[in-house]
Tab-separated table of C-alpha atoms and ligand atoms in Angstrom:
chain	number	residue	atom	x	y	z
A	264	UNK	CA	0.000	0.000	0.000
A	265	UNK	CA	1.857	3.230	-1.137
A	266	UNK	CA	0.136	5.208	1.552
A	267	UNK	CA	1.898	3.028	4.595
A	268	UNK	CA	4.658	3.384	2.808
A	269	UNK	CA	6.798	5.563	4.644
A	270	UNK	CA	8.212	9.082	3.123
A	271	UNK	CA	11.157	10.528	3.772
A	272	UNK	CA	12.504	14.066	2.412
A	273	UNK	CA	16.702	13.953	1.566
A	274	UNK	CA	18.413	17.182	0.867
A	275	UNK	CA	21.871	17.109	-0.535
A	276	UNK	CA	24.112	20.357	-0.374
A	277	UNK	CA	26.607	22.077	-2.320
A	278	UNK	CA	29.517	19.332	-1.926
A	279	UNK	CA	27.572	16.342	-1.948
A	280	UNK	CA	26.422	17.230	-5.788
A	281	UNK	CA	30.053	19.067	-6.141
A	282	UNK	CA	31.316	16.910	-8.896
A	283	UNK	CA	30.100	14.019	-11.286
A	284	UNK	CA	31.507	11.762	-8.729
A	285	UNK	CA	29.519	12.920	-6.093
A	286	UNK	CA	26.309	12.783	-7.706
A	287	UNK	CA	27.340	9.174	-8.414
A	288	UNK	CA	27.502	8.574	-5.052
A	289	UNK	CA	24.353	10.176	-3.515
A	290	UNK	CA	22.198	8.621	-6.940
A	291	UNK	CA	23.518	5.409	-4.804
A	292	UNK	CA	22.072	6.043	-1.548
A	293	UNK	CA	19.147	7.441	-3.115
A	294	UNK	CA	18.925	4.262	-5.335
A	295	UNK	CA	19.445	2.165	-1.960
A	296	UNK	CA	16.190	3.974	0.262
A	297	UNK	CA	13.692	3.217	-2.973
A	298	UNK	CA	14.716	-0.521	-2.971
A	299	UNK	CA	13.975	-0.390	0.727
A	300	UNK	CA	10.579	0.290	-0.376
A	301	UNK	CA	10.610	3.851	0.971
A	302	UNK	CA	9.267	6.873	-0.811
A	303	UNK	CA	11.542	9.507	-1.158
A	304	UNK	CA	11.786	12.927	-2.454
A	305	UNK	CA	14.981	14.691	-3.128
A	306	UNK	CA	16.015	18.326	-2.610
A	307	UNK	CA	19.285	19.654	-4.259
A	308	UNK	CA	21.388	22.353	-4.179
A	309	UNK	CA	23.531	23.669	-6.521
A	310	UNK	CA	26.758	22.389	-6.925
A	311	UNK	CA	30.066	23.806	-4.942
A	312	UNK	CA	30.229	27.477	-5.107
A	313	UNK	CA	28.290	28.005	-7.945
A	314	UNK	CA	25.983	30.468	-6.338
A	315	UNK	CA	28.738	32.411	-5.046
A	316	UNK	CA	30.682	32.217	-8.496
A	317	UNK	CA	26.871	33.285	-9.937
A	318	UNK	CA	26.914	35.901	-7.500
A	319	UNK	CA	30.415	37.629	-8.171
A	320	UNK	CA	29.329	37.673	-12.441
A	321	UNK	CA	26.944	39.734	-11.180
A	322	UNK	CA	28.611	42.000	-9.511
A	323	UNK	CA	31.203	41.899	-12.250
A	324	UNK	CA	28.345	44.152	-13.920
A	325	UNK	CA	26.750	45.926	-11.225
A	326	UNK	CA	27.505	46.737	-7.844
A	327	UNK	CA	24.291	46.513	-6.561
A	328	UNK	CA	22.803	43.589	-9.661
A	329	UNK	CA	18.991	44.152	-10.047
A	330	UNK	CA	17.310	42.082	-7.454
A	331	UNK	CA	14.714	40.031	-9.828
A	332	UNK	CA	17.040	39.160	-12.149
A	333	UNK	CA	19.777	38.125	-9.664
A	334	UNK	CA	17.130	35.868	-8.795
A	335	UNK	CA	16.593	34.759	-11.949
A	336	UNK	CA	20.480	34.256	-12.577
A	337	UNK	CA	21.072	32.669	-8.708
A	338	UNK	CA	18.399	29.988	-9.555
A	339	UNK	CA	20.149	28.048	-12.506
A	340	UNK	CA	23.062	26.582	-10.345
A	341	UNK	CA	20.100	24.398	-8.706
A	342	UNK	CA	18.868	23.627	-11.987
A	343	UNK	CA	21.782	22.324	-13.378
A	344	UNK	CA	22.107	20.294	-10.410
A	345	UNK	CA	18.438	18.416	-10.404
A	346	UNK	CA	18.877	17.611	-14.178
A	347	UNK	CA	21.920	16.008	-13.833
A	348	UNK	CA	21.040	13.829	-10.448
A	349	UNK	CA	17.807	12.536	-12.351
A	350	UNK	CA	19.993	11.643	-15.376
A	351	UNK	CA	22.173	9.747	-13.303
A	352	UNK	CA	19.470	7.905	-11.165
A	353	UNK	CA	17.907	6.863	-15.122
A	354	UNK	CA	21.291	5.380	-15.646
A	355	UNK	CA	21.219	3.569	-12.590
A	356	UNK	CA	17.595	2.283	-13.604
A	357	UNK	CA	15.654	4.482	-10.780
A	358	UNK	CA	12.534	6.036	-12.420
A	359	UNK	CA	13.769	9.950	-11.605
A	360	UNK	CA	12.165	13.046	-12.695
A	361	UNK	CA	13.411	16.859	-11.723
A	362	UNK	CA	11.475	19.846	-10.597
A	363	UNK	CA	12.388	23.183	-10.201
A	364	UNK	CA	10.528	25.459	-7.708
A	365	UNK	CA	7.522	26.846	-10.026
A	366	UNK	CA	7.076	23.315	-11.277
A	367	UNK	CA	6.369	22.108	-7.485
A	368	UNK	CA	4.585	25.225	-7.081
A	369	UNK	CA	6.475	26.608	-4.056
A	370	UNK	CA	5.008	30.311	-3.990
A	371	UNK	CA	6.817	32.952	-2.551
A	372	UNK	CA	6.129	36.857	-1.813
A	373	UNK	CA	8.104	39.220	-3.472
A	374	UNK	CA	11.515	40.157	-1.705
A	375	UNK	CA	13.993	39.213	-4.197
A	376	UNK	CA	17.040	37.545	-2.693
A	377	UNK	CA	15.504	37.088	0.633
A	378	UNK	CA	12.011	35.907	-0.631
A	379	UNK	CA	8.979	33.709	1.953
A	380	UNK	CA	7.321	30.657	1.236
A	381	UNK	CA	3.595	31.965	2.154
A	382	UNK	CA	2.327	28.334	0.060
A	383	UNK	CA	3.398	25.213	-1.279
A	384	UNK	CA	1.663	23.480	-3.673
A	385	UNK	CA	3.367	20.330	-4.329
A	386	UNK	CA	0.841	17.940	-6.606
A	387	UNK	CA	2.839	17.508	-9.289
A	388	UNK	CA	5.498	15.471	-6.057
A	389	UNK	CA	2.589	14.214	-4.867
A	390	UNK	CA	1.646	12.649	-8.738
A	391	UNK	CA	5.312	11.551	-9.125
A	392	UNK	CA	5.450	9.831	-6.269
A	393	UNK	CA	2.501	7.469	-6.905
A	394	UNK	CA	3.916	6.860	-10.210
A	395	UNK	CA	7.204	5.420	-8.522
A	396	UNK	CA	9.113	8.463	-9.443
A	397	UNK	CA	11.593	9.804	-7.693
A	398	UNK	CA	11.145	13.837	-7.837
A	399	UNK	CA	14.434	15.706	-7.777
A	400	UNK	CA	13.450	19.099	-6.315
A	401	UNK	CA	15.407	22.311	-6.888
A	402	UNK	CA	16.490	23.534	-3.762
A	403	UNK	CA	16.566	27.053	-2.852
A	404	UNK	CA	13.870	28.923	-5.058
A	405	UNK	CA	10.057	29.742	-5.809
A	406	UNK	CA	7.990	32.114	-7.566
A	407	UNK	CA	5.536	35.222	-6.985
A	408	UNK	CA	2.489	35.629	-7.508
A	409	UNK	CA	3.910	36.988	-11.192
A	410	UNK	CA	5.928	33.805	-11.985
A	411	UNK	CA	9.064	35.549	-11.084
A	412	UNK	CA	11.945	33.432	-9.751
A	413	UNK	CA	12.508	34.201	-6.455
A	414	UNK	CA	15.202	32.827	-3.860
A	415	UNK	CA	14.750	32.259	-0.231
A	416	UNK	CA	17.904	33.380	1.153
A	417	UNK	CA	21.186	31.976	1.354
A	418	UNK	CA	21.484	28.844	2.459
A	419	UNK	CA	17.597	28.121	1.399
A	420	UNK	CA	17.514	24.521	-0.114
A	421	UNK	CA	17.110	23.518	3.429
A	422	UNK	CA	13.666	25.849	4.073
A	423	UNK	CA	12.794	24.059	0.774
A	424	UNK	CA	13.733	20.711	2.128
A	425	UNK	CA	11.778	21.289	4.951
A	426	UNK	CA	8.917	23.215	3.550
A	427	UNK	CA	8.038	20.208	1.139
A	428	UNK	CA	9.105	18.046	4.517
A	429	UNK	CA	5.757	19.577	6.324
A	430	UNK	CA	3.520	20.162	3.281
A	431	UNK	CA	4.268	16.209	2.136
A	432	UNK	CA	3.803	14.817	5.836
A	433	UNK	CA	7.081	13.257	5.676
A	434	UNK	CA	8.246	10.896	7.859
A	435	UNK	CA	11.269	13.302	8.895
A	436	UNK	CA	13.899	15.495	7.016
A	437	UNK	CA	17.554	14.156	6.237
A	438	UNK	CA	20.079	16.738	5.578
A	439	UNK	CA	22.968	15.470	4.015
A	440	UNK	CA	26.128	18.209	4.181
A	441	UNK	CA	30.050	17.834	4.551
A	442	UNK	CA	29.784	17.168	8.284
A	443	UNK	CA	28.737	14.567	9.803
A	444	UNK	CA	26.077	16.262	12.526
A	445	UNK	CA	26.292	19.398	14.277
A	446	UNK	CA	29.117	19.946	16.811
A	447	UNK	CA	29.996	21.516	19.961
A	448	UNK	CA	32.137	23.667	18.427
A	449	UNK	CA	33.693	23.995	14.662
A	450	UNK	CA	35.756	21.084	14.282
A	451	UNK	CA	38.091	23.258	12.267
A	452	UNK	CA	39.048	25.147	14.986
A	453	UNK	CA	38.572	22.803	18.445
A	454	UNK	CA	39.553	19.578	16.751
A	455	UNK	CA	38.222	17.969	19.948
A	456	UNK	CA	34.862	18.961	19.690
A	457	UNK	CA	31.973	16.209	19.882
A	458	UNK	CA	29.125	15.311	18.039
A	459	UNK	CA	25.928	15.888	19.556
A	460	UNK	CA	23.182	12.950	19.358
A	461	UNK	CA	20.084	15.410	19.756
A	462	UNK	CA	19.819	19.483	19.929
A	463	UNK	CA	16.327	21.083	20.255
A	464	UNK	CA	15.037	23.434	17.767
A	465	UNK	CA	15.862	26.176	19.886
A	466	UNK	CA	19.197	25.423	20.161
A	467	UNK	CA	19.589	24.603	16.628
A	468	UNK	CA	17.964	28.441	16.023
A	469	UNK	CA	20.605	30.177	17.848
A	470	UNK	CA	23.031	27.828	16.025
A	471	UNK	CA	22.229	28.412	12.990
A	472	UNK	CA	21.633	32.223	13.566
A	473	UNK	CA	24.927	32.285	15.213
A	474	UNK	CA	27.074	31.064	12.202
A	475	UNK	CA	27.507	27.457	12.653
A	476	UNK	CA	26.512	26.855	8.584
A	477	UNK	CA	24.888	23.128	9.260
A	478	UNK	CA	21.672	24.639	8.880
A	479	UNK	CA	19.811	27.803	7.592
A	480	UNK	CA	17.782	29.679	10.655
A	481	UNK	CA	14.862	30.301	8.303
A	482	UNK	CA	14.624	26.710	7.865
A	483	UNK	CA	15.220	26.266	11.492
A	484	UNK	CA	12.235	28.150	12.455
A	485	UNK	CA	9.853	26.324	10.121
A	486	UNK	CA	10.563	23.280	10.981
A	487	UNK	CA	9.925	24.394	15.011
A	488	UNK	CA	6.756	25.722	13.524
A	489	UNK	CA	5.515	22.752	11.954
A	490	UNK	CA	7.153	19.971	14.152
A	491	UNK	CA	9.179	18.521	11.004
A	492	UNK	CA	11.787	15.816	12.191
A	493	UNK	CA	15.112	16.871	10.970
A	494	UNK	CA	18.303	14.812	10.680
A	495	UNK	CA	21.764	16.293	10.192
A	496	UNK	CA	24.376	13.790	8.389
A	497	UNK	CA	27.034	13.671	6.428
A	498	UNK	CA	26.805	12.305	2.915
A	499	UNK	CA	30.772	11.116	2.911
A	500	UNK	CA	30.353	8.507	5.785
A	501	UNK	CA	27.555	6.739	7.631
A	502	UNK	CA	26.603	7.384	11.005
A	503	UNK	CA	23.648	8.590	13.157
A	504	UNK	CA	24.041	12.071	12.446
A	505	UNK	CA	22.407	14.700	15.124
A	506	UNK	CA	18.673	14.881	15.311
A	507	UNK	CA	17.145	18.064	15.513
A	508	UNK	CA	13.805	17.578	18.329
A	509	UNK	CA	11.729	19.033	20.314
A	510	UNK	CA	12.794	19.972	23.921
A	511	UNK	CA	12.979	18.060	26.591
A	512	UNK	CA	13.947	17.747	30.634
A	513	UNK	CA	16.615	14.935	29.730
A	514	UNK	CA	18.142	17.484	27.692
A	515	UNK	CA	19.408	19.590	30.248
A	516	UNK	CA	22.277	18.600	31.171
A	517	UNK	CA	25.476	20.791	30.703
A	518	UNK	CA	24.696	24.801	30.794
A	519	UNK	CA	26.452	25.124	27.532
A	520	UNK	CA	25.904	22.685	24.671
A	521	UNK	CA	28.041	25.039	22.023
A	522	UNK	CA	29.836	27.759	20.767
A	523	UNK	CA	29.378	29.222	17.810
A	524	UNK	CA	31.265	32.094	15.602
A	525	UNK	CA	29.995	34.352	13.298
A	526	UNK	CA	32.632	36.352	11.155
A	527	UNK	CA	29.814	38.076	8.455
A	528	UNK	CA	28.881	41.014	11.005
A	529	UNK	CA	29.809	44.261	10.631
A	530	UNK	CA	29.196	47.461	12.914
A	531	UNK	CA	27.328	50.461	11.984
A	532	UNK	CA	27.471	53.939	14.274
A	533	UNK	CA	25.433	56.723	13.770
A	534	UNK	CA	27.643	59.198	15.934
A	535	UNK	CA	26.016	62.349	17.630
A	536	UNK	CA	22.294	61.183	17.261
A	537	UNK	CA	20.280	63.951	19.074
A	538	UNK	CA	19.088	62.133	21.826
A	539	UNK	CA	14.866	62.486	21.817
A	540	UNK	CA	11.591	60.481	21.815
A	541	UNK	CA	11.100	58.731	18.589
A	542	UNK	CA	14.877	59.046	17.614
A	543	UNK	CA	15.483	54.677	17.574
A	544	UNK	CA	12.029	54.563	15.194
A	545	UNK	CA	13.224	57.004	12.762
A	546	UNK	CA	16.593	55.126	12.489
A	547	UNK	CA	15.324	51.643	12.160
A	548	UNK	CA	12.587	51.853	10.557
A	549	UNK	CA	14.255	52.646	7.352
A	550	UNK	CA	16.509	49.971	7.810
A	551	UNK	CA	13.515	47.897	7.834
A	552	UNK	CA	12.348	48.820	4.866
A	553	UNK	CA	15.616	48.107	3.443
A	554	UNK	CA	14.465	44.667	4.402
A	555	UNK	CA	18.410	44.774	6.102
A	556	UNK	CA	18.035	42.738	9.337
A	557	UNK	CA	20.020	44.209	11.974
A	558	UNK	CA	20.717	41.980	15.259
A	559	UNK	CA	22.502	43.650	18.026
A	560	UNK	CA	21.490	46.755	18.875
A	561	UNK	CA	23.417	49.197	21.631
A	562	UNK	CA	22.550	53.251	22.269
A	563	UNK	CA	25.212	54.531	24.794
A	564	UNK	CA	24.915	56.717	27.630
A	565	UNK	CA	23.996	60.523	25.971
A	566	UNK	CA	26.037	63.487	26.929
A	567	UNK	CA	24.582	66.913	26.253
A	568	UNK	CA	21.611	65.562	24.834
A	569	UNK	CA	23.923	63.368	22.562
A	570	UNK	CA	23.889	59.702	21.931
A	571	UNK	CA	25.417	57.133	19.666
A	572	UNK	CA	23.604	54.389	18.205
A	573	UNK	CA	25.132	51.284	16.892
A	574	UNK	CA	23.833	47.988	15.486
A	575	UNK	CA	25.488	45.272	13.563
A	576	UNK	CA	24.498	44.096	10.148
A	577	UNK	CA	25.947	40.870	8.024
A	578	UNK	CA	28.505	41.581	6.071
A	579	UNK	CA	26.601	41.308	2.490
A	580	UNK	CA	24.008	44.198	4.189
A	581	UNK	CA	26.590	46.335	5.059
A	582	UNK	CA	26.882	48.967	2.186
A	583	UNK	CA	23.642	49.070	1.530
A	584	UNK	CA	22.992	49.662	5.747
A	585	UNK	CA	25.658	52.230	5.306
A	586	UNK	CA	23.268	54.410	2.511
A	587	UNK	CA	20.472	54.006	4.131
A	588	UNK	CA	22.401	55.662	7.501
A	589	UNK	CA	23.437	58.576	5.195
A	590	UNK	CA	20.205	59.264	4.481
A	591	UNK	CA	19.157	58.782	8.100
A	592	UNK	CA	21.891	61.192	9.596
A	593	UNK	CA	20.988	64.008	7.428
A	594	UNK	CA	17.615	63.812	8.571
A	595	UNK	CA	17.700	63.593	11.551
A	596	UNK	CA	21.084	65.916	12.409
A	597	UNK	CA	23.296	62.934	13.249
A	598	UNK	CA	26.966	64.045	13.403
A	599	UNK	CA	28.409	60.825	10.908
A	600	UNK	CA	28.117	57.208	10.558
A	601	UNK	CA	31.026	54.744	11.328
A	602	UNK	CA	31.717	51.244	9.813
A	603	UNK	CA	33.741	48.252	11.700
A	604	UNK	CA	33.870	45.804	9.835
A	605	UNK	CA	36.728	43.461	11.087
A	606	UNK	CA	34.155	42.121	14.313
A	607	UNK	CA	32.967	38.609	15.021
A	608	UNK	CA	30.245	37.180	17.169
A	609	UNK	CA	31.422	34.578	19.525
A	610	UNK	CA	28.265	32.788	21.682
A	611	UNK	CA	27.456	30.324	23.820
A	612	UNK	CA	24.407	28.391	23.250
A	613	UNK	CA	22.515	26.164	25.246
A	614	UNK	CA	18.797	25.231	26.763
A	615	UNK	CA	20.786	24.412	30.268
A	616	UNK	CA	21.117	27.686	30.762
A	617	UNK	CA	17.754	27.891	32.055
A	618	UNK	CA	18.706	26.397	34.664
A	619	UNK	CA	22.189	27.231	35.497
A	620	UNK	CA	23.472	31.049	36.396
A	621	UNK	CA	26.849	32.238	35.981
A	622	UNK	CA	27.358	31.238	32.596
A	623	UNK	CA	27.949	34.914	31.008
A	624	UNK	CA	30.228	36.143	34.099
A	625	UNK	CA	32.726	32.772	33.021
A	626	UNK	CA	32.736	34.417	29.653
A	627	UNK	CA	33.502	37.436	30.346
A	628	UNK	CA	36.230	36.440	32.767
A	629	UNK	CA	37.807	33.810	29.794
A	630	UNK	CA	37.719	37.248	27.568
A	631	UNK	CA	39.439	39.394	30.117
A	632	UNK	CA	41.883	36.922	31.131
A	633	UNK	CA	43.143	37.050	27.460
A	634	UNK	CA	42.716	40.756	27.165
A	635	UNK	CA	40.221	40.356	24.133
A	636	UNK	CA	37.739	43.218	24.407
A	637	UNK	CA	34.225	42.720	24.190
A	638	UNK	CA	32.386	45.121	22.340
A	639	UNK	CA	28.727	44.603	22.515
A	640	UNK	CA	27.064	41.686	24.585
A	641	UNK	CA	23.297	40.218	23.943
A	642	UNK	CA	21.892	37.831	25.682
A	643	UNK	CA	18.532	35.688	25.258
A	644	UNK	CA	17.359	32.465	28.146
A	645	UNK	CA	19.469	30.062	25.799
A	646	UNK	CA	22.799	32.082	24.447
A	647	UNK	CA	25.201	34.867	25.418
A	648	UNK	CA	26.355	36.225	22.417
A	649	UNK	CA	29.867	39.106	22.454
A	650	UNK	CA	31.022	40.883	19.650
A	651	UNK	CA	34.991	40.999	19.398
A	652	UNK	CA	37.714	42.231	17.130
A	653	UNK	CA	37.930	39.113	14.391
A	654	UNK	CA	41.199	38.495	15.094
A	655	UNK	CA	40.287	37.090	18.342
A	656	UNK	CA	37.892	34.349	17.080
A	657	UNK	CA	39.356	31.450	17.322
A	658	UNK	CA	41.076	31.897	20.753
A	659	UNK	CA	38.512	32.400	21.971
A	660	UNK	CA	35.867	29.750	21.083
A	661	UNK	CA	38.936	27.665	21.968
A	662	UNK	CA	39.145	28.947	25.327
A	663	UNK	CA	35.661	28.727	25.926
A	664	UNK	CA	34.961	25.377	24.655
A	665	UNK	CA	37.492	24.621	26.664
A	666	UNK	CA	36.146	26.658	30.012
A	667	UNK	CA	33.238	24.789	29.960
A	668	UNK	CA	34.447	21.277	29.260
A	669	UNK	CA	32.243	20.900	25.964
A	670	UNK	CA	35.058	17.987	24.723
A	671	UNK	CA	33.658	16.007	27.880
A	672	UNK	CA	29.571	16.391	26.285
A	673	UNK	CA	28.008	13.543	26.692
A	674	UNK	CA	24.094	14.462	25.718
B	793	LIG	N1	22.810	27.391	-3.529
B	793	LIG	C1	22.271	28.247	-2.512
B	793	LIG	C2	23.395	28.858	-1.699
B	793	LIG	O1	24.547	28.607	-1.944
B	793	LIG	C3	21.285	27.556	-1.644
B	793	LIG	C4	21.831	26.430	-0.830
B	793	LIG	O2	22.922	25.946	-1.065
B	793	LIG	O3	21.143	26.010	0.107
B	793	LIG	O4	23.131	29.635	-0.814
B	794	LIG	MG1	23.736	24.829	3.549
């Protein structure tokens, strides 16, 4: 019966389709779950760097590339990629047929770049599936209400993934990336950090907000939204990867299950902001409607009716931030605007900290004990987050994975 059949969602990234090879490799495992007599639909992305080597043609022509046709342009590298992973399952004999976003019908609102699922309409899966298909589903892109290709945001083959996850009733989500689950630090830099078996939505959120690449946030928060299991693995080896779940008392066990690093921030001052009611709406709310999202936010102590304003942007958002602040400071009789760019975002994540305290004074004494300054601090029930000269990163998620004994996790 192909309804008790059960249906599982796989979504491949950027290295695991980054060659012929590769593709070779994951049409295998695909091959393997549809003998198993599992349904399965596939989401790709596009393969190794293409987007980014899309993006820098683009700005080989235009420093700021028109939005719907970046779109437009961004979308073929996923493309290329479902075409070729169906050709390859035909050669392997699996009945395989590709799909890119407007063909599912994944229907986004307008924000170029940066665009929301608002529906998915995903019959034509739905059909493919019942004929023993395999659908290969581009990752990463939709279309308004106009038919323009949109994208969801960097990163965004896993809100497709996920979004098809929910709208199909899957069985769960399998994300299949270069690592093999998410860690307690970046292996790159703490080469003892440890696997984790489970990490709660929550905890994945700040994560993935925080830097650590496994997943994207957006995704993140739809899955929360509409309970979809999600599994983290690594395509290059087998193992049990790290389950993404709900939350749970057996969870809390260490304070700290992470920490994270976040090198694409920047820092924007508005010097000499005259310091009155309604001064914070009239600077944000343009950056709003810049649809730039701006995390921390810090307004220091005025002085003669004086203040200074800063926030912190990503990287890509920053010149764009920085016009919009022009604009700002001549309206409102700011004195300049200042850019840092060479910051980082080092956190600490973890639903323990509910239920432990003194978890942000021990990282503030790990800082000053190795004289890196800390620039801006925010703080939420599950992470303490400090901004720092970049220079310092990796000392210091060293020292603080370190501090609080994350190579001894055991979750
Ligand atoms: N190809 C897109 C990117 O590089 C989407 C993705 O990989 O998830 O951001
Ligand atoms: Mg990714």
């Amino acid at each position: 019966m192909v309804l008790s059949m059960s249906l599982v969602v796989q979504k491949y990234g950027g290295t695991s389709v980054g060659t012929v090879d590769r593709i070779k490799d994951i049409a295998g495992r695909i091959a393997a779950v549809t003998r198993d007599n599992h349904r399965i639909v596939v989401v790709v992305s596009a393969m190794n760097h293409e987007t980014d080597r899309l993006m820098m043609l683009a700005h080989e022509i235009s420093a700021q590339p028109d939005a719907r046709e970046l779109d437009l342009l961004l979308s073929s590298g996923e493309r290329t990629t479902i075409a070729l992973v169906a050709m390859m399952l035909k050669e392997l004999g699996v009945k395989a047929q590709s799909f890119t976003g407007r063909q599912v019908g994944i229907f986004t609102n307008s924000a170029h770049t940066k665009a929301r699922i608002e529906r998915v309409v995903a019959d034509r899966i739905t059909a493919a599936l019942e004929h023993k298909f395999v659908p290969i589903v581009a990752g990463f892109q939709g279309i308004n209400e106009q038919s323009d290709v949109t994208t969801l945001g960097r990163g965004g083959s896993d809100l497709t993934a996920i979004a098809l996850a929910a709208s199909l009733h899957a069985d769960r989500c399998e994300i299949y990336t270069d690592v093999d689950g998410v860690y307690t630090a970046d292996p790159r830099i703490v080469p003892t950090a440890k696997r984790l078996d489970c990490i709660s939505y929550e905890e994945m959120l700040e994560m993935a907000s925080l830097g650590a690449k496994v997943l994207q946030d957006r995704a993140v928060v739809f899955a929360a939204n509409h309970q979809v299991r999600i599994v983290v693995k690594s395509s290059f080896a087998n193992g049990s990867g790290t389950k993404v779940i709900k939350e749970h008392k057996g969870m809390e066990r260490n304070a700290v299950s992470g920490v994270t690093y976040d090198r694409n921030q920047a820092k924007v001052t508005l010097v000499g902001v005259p310091d009155t009611p309604g001064i914070a709406a009239r600077i944000f709310d343009p950056v709003a409607q810049a649809n730039i999202i701006v995390d921390m936010i810090i307004q220091n102590i005025g002085q003669d009716a004086m203040t200074d304003v800063s926030f912190t942007v990503t990287k890509d958002d920053v010149s764009r931030a920085i016009e919009v602040m022009n604009c700002v400071a001549q309206e409102i009789h700011a004195k300049r605007v200042e850019v840092t760019r060479d910051i980082a975002k080092v956190s600490l994540v973890g639903v323990g900290m509910r239920a432990h305290s003194g978890v942000a004074a021990k990282m503030f004494v790990v800082m000053a004990n190795e004289g890196i300054n800390i620039m801006m601090i925010s703080t939420s029930e599950i992470k303490i987050s400090c901004v720092i000269e970049e220079k310092y990163v990796e000392t210091a998620v060293e020292l603080l994975h370190r501090e609080f004994e994350l190579d001894k996790a055991v979750r």
